[in-house]
Coordinates of C-alpha atoms in Angstrom, one line a residue:
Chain A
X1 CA 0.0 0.0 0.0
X2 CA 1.3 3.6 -0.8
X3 CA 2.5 5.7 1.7
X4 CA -0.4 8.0 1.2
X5 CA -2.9 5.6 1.4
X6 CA -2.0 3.9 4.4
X7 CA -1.8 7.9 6.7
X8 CA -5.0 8.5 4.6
X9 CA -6.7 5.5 6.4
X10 CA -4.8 5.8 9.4
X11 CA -6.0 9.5 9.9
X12 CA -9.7 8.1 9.2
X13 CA -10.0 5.8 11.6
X14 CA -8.6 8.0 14.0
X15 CA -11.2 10.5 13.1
X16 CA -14.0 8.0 13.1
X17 CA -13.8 6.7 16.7
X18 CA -13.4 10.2 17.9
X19 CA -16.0 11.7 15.9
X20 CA -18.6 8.4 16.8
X21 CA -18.0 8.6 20.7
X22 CA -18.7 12.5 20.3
X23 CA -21.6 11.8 19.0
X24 CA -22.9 9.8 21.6
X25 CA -21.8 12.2 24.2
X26 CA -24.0 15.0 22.9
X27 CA -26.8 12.6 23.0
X28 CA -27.1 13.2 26.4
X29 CA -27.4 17.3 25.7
X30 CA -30.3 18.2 27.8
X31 CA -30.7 14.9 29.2
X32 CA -27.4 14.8 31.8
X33 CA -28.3 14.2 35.2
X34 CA -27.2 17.2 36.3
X35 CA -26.6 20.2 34.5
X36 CA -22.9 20.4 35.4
X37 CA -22.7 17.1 33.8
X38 CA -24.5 17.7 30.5
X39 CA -22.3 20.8 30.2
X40 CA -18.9 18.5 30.7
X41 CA -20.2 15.5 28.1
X42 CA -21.4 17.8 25.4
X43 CA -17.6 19.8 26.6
X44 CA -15.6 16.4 25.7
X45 CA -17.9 15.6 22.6
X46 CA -16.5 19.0 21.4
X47 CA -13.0 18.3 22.2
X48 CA -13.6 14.9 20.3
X49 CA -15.1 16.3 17.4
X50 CA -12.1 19.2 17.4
X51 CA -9.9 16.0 17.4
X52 CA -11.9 14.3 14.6
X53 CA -12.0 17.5 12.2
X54 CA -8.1 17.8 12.5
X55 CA -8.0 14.2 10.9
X56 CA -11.1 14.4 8.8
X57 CA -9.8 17.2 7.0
X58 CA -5.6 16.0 7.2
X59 CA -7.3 12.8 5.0
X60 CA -9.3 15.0 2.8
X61 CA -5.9 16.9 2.2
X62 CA -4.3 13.4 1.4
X63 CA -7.2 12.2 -0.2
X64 CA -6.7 15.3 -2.6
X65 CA -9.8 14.2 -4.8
X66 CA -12.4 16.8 -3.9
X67 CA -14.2 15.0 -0.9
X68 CA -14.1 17.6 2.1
X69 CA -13.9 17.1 5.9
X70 CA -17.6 17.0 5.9
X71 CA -18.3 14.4 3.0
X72 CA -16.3 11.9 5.3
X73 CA -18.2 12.4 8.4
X74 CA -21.4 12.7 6.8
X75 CA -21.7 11.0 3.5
X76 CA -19.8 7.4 4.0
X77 CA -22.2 4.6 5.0
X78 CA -21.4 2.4 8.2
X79 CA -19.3 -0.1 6.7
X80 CA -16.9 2.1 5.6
X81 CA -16.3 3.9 8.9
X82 CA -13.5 2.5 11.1
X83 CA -14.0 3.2 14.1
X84 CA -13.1 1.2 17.0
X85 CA -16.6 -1.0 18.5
X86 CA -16.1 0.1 21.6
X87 CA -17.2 3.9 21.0
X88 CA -20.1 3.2 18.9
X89 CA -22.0 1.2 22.3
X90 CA -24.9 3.0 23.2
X91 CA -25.1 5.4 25.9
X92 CA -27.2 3.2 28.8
X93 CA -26.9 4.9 32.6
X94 CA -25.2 7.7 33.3
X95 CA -22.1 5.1 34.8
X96 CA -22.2 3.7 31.7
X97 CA -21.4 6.9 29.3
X98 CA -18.5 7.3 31.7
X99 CA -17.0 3.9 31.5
X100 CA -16.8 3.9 28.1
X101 CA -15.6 7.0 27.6
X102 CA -13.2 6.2 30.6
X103 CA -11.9 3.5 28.6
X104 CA -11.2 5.5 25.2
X105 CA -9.8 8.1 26.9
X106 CA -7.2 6.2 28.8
X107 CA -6.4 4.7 25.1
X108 CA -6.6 7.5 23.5
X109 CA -4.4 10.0 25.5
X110 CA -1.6 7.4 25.4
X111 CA -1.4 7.0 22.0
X112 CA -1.6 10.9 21.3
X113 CA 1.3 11.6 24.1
X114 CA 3.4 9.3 21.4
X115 CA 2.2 10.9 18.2
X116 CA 3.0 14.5 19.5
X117 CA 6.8 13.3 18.4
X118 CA 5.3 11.8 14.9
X119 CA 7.5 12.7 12.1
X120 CA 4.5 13.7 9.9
X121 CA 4.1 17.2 11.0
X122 CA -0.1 17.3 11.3
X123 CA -0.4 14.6 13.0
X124 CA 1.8 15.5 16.2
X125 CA 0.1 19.0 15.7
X126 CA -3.1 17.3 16.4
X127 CA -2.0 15.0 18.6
X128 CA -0.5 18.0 20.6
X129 CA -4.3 19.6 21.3
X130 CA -5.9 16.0 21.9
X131 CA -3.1 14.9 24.9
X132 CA -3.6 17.8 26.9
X133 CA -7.8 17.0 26.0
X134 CA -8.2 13.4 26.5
X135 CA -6.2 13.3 30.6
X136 CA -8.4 15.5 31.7
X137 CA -11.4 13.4 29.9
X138 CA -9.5 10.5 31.7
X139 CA -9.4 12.1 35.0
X140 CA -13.0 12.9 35.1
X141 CA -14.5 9.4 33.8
X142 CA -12.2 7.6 36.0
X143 CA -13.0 9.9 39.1
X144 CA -17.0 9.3 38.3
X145 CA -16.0 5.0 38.0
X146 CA -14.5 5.2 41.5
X147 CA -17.3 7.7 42.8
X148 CA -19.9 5.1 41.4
X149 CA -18.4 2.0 42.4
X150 CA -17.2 3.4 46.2
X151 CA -21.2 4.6 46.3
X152 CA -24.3 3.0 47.0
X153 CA -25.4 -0.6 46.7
X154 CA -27.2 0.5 43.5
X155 CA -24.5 2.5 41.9
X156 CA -21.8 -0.2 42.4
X157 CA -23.7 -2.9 41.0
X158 CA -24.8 -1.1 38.1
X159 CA -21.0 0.2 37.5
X160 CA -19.7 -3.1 37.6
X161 CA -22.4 -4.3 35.0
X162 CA -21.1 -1.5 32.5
X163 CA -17.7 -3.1 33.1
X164 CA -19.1 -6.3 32.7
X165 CA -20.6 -5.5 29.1
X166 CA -18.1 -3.1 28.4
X167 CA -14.8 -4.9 28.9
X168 CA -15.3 -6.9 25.8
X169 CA -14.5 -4.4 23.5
X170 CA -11.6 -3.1 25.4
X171 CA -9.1 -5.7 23.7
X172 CA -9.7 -3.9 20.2
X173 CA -8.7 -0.6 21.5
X174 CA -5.3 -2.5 20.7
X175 CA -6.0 -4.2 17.2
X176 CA -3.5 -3.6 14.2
X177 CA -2.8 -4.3 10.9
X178 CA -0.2 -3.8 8.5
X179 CA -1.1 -0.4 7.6
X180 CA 0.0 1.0 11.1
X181 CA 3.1 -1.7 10.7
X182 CA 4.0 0.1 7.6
X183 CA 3.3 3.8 9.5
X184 CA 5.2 2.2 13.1
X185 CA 8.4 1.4 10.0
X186 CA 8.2 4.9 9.3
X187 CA 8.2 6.3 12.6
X188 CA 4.8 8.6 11.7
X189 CA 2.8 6.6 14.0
X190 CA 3.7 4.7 17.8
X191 CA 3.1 1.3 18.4
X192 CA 0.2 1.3 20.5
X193 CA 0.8 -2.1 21.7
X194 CA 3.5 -1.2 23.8
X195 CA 1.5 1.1 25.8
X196 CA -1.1 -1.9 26.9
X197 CA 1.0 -2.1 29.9
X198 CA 0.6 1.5 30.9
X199 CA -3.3 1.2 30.1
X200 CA -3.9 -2.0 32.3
X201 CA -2.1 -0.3 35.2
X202 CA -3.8 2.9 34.9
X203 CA -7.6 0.8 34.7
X204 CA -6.6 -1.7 37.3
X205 CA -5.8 1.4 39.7
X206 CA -9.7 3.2 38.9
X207 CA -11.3 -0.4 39.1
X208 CA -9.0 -1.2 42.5
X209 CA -10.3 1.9 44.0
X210 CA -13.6 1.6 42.9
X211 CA -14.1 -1.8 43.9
X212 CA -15.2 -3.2 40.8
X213 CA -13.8 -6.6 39.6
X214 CA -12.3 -7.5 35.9
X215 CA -15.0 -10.2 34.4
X216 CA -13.5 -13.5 33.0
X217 CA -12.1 -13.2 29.8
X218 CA -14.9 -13.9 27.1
X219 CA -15.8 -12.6 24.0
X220 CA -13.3 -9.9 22.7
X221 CA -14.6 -7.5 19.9
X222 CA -12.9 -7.1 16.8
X223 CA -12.9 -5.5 13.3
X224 CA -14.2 -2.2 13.6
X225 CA -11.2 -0.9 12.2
X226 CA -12.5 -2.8 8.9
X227 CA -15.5 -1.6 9.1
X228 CA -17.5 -4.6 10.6
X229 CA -19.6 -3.4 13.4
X230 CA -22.2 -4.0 16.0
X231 CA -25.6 -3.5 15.2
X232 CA -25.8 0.0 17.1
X233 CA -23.4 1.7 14.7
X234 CA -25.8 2.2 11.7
X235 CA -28.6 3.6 13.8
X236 CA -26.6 6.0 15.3
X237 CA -25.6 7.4 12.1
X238 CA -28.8 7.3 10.3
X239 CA -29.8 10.3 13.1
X240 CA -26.0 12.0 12.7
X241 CA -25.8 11.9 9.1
X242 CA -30.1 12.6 8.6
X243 CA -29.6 16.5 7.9
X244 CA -26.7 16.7 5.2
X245 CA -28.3 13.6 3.4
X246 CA -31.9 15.2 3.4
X247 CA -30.7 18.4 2.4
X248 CA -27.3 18.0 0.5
X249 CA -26.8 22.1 -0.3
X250 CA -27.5 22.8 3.3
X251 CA -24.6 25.2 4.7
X252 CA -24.2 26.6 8.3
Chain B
X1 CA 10.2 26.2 25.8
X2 CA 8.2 25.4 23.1
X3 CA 5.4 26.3 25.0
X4 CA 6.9 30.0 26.1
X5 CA 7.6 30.7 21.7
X6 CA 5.3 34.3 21.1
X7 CA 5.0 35.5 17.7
X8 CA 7.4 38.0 16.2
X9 CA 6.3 41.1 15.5
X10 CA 8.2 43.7 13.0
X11 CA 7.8 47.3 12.3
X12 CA 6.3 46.3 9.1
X13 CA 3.6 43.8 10.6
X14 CA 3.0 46.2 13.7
X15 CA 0.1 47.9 12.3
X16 CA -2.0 44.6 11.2
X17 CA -1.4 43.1 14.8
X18 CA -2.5 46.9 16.0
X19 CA -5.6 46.1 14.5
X20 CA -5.9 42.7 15.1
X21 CA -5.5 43.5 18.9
X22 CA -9.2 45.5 18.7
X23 CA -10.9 42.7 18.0
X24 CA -12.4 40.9 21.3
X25 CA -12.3 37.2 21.8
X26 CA -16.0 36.8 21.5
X27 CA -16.6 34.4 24.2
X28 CA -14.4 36.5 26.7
X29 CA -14.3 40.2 25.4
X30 CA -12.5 41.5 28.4
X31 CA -9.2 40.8 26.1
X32 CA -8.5 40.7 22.5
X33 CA -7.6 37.6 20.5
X34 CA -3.8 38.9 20.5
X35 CA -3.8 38.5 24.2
X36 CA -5.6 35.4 23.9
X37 CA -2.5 33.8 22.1
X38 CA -4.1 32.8 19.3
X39 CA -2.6 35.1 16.5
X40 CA 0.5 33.2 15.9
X41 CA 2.1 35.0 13.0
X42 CA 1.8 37.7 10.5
X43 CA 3.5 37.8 7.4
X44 CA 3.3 41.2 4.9
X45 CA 3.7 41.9 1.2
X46 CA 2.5 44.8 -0.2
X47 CA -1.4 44.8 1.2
X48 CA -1.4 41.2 1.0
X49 CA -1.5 39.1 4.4
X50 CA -1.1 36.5 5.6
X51 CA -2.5 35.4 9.4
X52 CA -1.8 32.2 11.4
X53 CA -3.9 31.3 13.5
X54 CA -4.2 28.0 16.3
X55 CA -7.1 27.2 18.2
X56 CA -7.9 27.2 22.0
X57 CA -9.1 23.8 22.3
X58 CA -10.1 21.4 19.3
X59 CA -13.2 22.2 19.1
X60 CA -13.8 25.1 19.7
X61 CA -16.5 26.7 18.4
X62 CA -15.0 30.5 18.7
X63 CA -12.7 29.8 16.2
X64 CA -14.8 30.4 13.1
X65 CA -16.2 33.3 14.8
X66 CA -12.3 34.9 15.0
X67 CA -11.4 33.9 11.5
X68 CA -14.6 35.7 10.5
X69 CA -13.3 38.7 13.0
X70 CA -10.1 38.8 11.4
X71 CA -11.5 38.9 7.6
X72 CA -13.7 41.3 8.7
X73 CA -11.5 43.7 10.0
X74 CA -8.4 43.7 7.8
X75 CA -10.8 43.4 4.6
X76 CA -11.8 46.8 6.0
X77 CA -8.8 48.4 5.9
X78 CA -7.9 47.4 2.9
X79 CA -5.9 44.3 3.0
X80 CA -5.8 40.9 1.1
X81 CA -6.1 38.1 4.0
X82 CA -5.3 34.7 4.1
X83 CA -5.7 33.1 7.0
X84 CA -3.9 29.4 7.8
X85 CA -4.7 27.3 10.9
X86 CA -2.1 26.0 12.5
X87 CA -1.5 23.6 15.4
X88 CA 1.8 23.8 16.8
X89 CA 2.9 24.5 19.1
X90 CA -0.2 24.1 21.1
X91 CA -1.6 27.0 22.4
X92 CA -1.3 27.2 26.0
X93 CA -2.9 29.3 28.6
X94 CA 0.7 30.3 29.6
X95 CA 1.0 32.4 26.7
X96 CA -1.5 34.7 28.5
X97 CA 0.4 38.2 29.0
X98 CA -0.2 39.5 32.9
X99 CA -1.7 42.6 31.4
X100 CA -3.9 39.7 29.9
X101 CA -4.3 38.4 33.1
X102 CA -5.3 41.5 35.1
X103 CA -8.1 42.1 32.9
X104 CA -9.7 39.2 33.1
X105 CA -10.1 39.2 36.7
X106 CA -11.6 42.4 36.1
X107 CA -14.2 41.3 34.2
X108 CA -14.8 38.8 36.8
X109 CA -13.0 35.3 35.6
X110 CA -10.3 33.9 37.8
X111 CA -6.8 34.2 35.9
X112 CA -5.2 30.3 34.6
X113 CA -2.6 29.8 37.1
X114 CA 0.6 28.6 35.8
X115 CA 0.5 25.2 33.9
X116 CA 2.7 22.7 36.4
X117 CA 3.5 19.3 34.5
X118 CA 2.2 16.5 36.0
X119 CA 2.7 13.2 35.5
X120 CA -0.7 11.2 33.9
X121 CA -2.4 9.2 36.0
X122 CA -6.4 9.3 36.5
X123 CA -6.7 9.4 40.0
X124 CA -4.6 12.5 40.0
X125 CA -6.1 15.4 40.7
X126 CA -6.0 18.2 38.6
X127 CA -7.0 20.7 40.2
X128 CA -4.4 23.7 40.9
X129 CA -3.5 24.0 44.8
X130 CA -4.9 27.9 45.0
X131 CA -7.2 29.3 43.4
X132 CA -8.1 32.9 44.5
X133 CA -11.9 34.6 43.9
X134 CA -11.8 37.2 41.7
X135 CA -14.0 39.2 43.3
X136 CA -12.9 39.0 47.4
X137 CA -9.2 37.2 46.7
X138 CA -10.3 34.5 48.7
X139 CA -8.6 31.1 48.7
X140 CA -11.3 29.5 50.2
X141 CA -12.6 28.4 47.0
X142 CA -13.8 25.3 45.6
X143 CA -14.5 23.4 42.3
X144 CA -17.8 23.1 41.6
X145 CA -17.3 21.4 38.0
X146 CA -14.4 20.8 35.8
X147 CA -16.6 21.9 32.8
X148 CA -17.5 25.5 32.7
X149 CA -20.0 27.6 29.9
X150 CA -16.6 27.7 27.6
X151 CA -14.2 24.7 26.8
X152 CA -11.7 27.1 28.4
X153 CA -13.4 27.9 31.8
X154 CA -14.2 25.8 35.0
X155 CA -16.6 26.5 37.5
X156 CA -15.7 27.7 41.2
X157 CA -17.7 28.3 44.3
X158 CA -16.1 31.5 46.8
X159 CA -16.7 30.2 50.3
X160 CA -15.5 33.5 51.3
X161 CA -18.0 35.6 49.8
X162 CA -21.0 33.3 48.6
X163 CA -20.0 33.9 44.9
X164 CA -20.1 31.4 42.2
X165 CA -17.1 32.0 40.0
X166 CA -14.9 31.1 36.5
X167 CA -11.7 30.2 36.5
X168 CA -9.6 30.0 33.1
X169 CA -8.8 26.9 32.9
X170 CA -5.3 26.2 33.0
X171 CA -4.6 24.5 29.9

């Protein structure tokens, strides 16, 4: 695969799983439990979609073949996006939104502390912005998972069945193929594999203090990156992508 | 440090950032978007310009609303503008002048303290150690939320004189 190709995918996948979990966080827009909690989900859905537009538009630049930032988001159908499973899962309880997002964000902010030293110079200039975004998205989830957990009766046993359902997908957080073997070769993009070990101690330490317990390992999701998904993924777009598809000369 | 890099400004570009400084940042008007940071370079030839420009967060939403700003205003007077975004280095809220500073709690949001590097861990906090009330200077203050009105601002609670507060976040 060319060179271009390969950051061209690269850069949308990144941009899908960002872009995908944003949009389930500003589902909950006038629906948090509280209003300082609406105000920080739809807060990180913005960061996310900030994050997303700075890839959306780097593989549009690549691309070079007229499609724009928004034609990615908006007018590719659910097998072709490439996102990561794990971000597409619907919202459920309040607990929940925040283990999932607890999850990504631990990934996520990882992998963008190593691409801030990427040799391709958009890519660490993104990946500058969504470091210093994604801790403090990490610190709030995981303060919420250990508020939960260490809470009532209730909350803890409704945590630890988000974990429960949740952990599955965690594995493919981690998935790779030979296009980011040929982008590792290159030194554009990091090895996320090696930071597994940092992740699993930073989760085990939330989960430790919240008092939740790691399920057996079972079912792992996989292939998101390929565009195979779980059923949620298409609905979800059908309501994101409704507008520009309904009205295709619409302009803000 | 990267982060500490301002902009250079030359006798030739001083009048475009002379304008540039009178326009506010929308969402906080106390200061202009020069103060901000955000106006990372000027380049002049002849009457055409060219403006770089980085973003406060990723998302946010202001930015359209300053590139508009910008058009606006040099258009105006005449100029040709081109306006690039850039992303490095990442703006920072350290970049914030003192003048910039003093206004701001003037207008009633707590100053960013300075950014401290922390190691990344989730269970750390990261909340500053002091945080003073713009409006009594008391350090008896608390966070309320992480997540303010703005992307850049987090919400405070003054337990020295019953006032709910914005800080800017420290970023």
């Amino acid at each position: 695969m060319g060179m271009n190709e390969a950051l061209f995918t690269f850069s949308v996948r990144q941009a899908d799983s960002a872009l995908v979990l944003a949009q389930r966080l500003c589902e909950w827009c006038g629906h948090g439990p509280v209003l300082e909690e609406d105000i920080a989900m739809s807060n990180m859905g913005l960061d996310l979609i900030g994050q997303s537009r700075g890839y959306y538009s780097y593989a549009a630049n690549i691309e070079g073949g007229g499609r724009s930032e928004d034609d990615l988001a908006f007018h590719r159908n659910e097998r072709e996006f490439m996102n990561r499973c794990l971000v597409e899962q619907p919202n459920g309880d309040f607990g929940h939104t925040m283990m999932r997002s607890f999850f990504y964000s631990a990934f996520s902010a990882l992998q963008h502390r190593e691409l801030r030293s990427s040799t391709d110079e958009t890519i660490s200039g993104v990946a500058q912005k969504a470091w210093k975004e994604l801790q403090y998205h990490a610190r709030h989830t995981g303060q919420w998972i250990v508020r939960l957990g260490d809470g009532t009766e209730e909350s803890h046993q409704r945590i630890q069945s988000s974990l429960d359902e949740l952990w599955s997908f965690t594995e493919e957080l981690f998935d790779t193929d030979r296009i980011d073997e040929q982008l590792v070769s290159e030194g554009i993009i990091c090895d996320i594999g090696l930071l597994k070990p940092e992740w699993d101690v930073m989760v085990n330490d939330v989960l430790h203090a919240a008092g939740l317990v790691v399920p057996p390992k079972g079912y792992r999701s996989k292939g998101g990156m390929h565009g195979v998904h779980t059923e949620y993924l298409g609905h979800m777009l059908s309501e994101m992508q409704y507008l520009p598809r309904a009205y295709p000369d619409a302009r803000w | 440090m990267e982060a500490n890099i301002q902009p250079r400004i030359t006798d030739e570009t001083r009048p475009v950032w002379t304008l540039l400084d009178q326009i506010p940042d929308p969402e906080v008007p106390a200061i202009s978007i020069v103060e901000l940071g955000v106006i990372r370079d000027v380049q002049l030839s002849g009457k055409q310009v060219v403006v770089e420009m980085t973003p406060t967060y990723s998302g946010c939403p202001a930015l359209k609303t300053m590139e508009d700003a910008v058009l606006a205003e040099l258009q105006a007077n005449g100029y040709e503008v081109n306006i690039r975004i850039v992303y490095k280095p990442a703006w920072t809220t350290d970049w914030l002048s003192e003048g910039a500073k003093a206004k701001l709690k003037a207008y009633g949001i707590a100053p960013p303290p300075r950014l401290t590097v922390k190691r990344f861990h989730p269970l750390d906090s990261d909340e500053p150690s002091r945080v003073s009330c713009p409006f009594c200077d008391s350090v008896d203050t608390k966070l309320t939320s992480q997540f303010g009105s703005t992307a850049c601002k987090a919400l405070y609670f003054c337990d020295g004189c019953r006032q709910p507060f914005e800080l800017f976040k420290c970023h």
